[in-house]
PDB file of C-alpha atoms in Angstrom:
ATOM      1  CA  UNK Z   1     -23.893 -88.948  14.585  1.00  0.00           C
ATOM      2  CA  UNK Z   2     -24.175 -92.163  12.624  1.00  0.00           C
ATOM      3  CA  UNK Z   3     -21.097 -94.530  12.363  1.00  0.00           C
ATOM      4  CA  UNK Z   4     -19.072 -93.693   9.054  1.00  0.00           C
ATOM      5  CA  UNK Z   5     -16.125 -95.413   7.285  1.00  0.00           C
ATOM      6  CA  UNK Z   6     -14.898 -93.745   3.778  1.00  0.00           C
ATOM      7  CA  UNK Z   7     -12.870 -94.923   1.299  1.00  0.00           C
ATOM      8  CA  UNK Z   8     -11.066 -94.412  -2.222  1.00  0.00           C
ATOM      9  CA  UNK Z   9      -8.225 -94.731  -4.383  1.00  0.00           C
ATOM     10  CA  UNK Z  10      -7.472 -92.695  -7.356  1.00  0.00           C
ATOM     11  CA  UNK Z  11      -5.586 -93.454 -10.544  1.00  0.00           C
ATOM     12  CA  UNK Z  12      -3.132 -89.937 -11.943  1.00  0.00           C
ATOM     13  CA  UNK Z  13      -1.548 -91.125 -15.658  1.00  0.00           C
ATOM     14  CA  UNK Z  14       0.026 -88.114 -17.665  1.00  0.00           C
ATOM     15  CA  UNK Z  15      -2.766 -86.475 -18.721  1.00  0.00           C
ATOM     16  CA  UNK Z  16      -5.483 -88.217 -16.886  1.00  0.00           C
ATOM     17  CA  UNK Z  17      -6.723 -88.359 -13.461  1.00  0.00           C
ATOM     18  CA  UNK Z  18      -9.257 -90.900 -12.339  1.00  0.00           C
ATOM     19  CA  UNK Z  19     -10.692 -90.803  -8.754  1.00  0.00           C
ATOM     20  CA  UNK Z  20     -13.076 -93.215  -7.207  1.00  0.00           C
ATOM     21  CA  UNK Z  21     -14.689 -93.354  -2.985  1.00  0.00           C
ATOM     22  CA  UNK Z  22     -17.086 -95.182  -0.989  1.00  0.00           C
ATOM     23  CA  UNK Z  23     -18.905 -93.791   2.488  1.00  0.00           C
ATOM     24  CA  UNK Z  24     -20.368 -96.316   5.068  1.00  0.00           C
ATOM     25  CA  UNK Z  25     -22.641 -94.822   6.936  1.00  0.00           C
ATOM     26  CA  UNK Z  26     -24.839 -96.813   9.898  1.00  0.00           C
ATOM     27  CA  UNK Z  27     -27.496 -94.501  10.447  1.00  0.00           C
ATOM     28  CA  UNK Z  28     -29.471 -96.456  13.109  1.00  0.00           C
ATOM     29  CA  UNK Z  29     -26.939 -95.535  15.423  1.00  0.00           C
ATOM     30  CA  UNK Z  30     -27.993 -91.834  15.723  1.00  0.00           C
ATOM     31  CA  UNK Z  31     -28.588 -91.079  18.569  1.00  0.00           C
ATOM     32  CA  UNK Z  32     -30.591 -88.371  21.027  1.00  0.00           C
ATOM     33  CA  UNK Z  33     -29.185 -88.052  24.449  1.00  0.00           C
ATOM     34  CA  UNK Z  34     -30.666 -85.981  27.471  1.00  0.00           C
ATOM     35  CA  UNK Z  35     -28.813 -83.523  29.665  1.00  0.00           C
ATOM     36  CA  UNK Z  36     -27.478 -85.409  32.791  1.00  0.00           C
ATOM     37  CA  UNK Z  37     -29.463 -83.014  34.650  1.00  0.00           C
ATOM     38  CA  UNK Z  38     -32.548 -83.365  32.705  1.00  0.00           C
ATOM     39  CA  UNK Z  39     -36.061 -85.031  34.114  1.00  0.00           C
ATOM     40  CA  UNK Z  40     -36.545 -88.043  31.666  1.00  0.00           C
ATOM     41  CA  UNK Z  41     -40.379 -86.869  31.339  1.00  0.00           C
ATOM     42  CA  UNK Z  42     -39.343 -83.954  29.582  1.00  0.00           C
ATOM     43  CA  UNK Z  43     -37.471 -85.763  27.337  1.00  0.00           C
ATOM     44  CA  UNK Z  44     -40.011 -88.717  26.580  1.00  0.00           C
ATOM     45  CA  UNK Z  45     -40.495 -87.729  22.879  1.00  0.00           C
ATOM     46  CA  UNK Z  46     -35.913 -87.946  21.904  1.00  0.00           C
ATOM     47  CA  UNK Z  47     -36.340 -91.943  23.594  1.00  0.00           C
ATOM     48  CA  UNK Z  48     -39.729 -92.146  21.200  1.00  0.00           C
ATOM     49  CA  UNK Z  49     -37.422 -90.643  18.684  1.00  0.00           C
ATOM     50  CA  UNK Z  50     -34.707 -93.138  19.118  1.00  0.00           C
ATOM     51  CA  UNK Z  51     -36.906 -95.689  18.750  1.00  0.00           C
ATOM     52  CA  UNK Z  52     -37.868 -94.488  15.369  1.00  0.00           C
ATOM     53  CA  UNK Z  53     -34.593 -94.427  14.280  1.00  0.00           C
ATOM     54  CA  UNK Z  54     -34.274 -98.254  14.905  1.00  0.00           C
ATOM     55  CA  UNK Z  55     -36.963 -99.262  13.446  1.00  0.00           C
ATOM     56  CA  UNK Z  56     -37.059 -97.004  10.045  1.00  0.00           C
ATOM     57  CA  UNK Z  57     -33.320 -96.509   9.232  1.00  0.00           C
ATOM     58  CA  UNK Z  58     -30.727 -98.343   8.113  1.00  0.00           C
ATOM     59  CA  UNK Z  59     -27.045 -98.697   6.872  1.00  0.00           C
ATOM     60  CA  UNK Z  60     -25.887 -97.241   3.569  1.00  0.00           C
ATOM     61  CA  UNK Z  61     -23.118 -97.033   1.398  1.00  0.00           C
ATOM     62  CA  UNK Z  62     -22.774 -94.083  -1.212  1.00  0.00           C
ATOM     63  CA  UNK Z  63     -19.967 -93.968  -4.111  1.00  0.00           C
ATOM     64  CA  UNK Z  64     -18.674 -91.073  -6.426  1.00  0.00           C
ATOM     65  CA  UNK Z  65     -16.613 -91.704  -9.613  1.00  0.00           C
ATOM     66  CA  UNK Z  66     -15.000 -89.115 -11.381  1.00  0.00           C
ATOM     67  CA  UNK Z  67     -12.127 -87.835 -14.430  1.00  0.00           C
ATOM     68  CA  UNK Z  68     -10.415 -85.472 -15.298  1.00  0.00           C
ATOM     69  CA  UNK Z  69      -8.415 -85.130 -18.823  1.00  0.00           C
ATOM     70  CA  UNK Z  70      -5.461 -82.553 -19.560  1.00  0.00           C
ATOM     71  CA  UNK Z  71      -6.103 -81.785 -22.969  1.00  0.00           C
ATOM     72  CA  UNK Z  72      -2.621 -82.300 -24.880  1.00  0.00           C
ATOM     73  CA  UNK Z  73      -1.182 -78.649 -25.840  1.00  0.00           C
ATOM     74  CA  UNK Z  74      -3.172 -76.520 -24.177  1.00  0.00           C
ATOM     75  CA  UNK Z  75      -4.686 -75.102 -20.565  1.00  0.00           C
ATOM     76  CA  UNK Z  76      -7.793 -76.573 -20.691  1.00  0.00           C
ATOM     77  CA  UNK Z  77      -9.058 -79.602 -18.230  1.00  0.00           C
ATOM     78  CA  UNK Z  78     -11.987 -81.342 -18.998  1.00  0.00           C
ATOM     79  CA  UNK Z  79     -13.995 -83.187 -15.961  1.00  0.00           C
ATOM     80  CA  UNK Z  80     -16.748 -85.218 -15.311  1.00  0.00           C
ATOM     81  CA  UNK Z  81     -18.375 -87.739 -12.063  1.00  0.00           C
ATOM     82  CA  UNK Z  82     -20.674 -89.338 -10.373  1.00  0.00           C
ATOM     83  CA  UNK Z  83     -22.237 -89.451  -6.801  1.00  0.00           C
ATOM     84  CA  UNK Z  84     -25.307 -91.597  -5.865  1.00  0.00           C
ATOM     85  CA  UNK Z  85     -26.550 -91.298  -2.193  1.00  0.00           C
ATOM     86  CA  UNK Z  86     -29.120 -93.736  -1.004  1.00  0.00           C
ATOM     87  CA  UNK Z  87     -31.716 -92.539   1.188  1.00  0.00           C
ATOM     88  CA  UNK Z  88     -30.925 -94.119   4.743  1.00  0.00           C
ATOM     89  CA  UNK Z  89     -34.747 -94.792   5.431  1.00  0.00           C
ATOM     90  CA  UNK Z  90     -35.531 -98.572   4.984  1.00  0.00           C
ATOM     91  CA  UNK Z  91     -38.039 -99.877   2.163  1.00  0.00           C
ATOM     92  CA  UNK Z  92     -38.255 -96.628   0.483  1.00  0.00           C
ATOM     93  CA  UNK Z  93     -38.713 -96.823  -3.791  1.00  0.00           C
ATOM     94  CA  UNK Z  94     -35.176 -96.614  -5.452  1.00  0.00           C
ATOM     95  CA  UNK Z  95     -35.919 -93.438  -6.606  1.00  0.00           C
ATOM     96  CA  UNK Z  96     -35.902 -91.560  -3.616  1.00  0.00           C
ATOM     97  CA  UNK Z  97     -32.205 -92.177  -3.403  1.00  0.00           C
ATOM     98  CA  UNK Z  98     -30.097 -88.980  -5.008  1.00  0.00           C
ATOM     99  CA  UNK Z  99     -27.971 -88.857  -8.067  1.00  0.00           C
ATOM    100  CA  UNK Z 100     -25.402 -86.239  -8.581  1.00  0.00           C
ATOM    101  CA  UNK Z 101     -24.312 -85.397 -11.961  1.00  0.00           C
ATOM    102  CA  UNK Z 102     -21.503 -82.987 -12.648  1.00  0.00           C
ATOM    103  CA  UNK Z 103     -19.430 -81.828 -15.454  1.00  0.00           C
ATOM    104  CA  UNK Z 104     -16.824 -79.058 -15.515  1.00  0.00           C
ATOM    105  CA  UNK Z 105     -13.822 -77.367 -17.262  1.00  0.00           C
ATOM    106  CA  UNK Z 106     -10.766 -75.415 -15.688  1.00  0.00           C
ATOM    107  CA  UNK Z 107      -8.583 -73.572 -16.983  1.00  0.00           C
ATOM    108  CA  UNK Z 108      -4.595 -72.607 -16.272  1.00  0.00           C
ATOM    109  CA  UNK Z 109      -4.329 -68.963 -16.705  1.00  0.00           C
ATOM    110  CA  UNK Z 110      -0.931 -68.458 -15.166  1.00  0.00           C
ATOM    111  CA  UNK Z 111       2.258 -70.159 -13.598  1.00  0.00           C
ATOM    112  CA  UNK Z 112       0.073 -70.831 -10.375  1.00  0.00           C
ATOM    113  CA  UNK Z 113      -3.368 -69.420 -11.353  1.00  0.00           C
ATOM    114  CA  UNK Z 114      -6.519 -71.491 -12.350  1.00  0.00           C
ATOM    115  CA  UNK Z 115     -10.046 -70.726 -13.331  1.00  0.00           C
ATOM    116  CA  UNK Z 116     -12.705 -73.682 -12.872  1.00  0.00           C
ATOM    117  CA  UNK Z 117     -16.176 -73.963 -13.787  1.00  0.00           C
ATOM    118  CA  UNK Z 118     -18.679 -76.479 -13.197  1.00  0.00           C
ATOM    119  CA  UNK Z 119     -22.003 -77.565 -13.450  1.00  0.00           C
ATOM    120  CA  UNK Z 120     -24.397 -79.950 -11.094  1.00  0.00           C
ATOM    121  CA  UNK Z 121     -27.604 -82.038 -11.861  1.00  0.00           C
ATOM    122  CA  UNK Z 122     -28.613 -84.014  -9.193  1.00  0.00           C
ATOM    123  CA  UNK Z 123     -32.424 -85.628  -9.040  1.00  0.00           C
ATOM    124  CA  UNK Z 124     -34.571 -87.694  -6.668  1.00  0.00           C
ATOM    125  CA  UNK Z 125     -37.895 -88.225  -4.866  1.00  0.00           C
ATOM    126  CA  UNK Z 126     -39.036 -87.156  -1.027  1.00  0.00           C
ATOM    127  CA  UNK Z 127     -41.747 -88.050   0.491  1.00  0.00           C
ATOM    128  CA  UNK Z 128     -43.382 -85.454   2.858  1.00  0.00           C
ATOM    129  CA  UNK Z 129     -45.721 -84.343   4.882  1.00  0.00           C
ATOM    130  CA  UNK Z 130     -47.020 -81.365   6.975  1.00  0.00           C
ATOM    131  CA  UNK Z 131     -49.855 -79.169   7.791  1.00  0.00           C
ATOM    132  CA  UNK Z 132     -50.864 -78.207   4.303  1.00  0.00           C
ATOM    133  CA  UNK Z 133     -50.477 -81.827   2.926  1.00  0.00           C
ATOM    134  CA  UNK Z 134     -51.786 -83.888   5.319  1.00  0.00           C
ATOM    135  CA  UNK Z 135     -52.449 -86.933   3.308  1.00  0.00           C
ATOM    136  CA  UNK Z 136     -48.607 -86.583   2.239  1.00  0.00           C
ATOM    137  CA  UNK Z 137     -47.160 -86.013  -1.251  1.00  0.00           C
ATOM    138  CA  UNK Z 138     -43.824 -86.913  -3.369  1.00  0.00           C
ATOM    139  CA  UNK Z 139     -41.612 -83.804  -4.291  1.00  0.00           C
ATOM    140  CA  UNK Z 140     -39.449 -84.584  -7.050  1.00  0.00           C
ATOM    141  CA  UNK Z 141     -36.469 -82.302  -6.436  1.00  0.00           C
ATOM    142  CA  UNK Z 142     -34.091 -81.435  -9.028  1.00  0.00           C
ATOM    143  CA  UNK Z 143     -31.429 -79.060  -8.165  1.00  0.00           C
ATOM    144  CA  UNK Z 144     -28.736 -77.171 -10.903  1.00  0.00           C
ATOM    145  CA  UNK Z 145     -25.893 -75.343 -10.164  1.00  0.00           C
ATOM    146  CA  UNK Z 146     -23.393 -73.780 -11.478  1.00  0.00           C
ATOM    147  CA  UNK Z 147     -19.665 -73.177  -9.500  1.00  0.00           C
ATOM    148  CA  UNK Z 148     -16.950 -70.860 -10.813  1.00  0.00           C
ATOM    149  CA  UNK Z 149     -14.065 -71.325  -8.995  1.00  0.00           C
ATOM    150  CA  UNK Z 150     -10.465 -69.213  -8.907  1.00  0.00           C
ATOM    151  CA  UNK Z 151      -7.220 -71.472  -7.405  1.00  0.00           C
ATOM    152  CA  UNK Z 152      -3.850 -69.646  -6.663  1.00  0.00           C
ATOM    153  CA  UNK Z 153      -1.433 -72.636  -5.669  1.00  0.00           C
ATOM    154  CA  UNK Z 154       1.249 -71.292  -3.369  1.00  0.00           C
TER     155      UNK Z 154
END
């Protein structure tokens, strides 16, 4: 598992709420281990593997923004962020790292009782290959969703 450090601070006025984080992440320091019991020749290719790690990964840091607003006088909540992840292979194109998009509502229904919905956009490039694209290609991944949430605060 890579070394990670995370981070935020968040910002709650009367009827807004802004939140802000950071992740470190050192991914050169995943690791494969063998079984203490293990003969090292069967477990050549995890050292090869290591090495790979090393030499093609790196450190990263990814951040997320996001709001909320209470609208004055009623139920409603109105939301909105950020998230950009940066892919932890070194001297890939910028585009290959992700950006997350969301947007969302909620709603009180009750004393203790909420109903949220939101929606995700997130977008980058990967870089692949396998047996039926051996020369390699770039997928350009887009993924929506939509979440509907229901709270009960005790």
């Amino acid at each position: 598992t890579p070394y990670r450090f995370d981070t935020g601070i968040g910002f709650f006025l009367e009827n807004v709420n802004l939140t802000a984080g950071a992740t470190f992440q050192d991914w050169k320091q995943t690791r494969f281990e063998k079984p203490d019991h293990a003969d090292d020749a069967d477990y050549r290719y995890l050292f090869d593997e290591n090495r790979n790690i090393q030499q093609n990964y790196r450190e990263t840091i990814n951040y997320h923004v996001g709001g909320e607003i209470m609208m004055p006088g009623s139920n409603l909540a109105v939301r909105g962020g950020y998230a950009y992840y940066p892919s932890p292979l070194r001297d890939v194109p910028s585009d290959q790292n992700k950006k997350v998009y969301t947007a969302g509502i909620g709603f009180k229904l009750g004393i203790n009782t909420y109903l949220d919905v939101t929606y995700l956009r997130s977008n980058w490039l990967r870089e692949s290959e396998d047996s039926y694209t051996p020369g390699g290609t770039t997928e350009e991944i887009s993924e929506n969703r939509l979440f509907f949430g229901l709270r009960f605060n005790l």
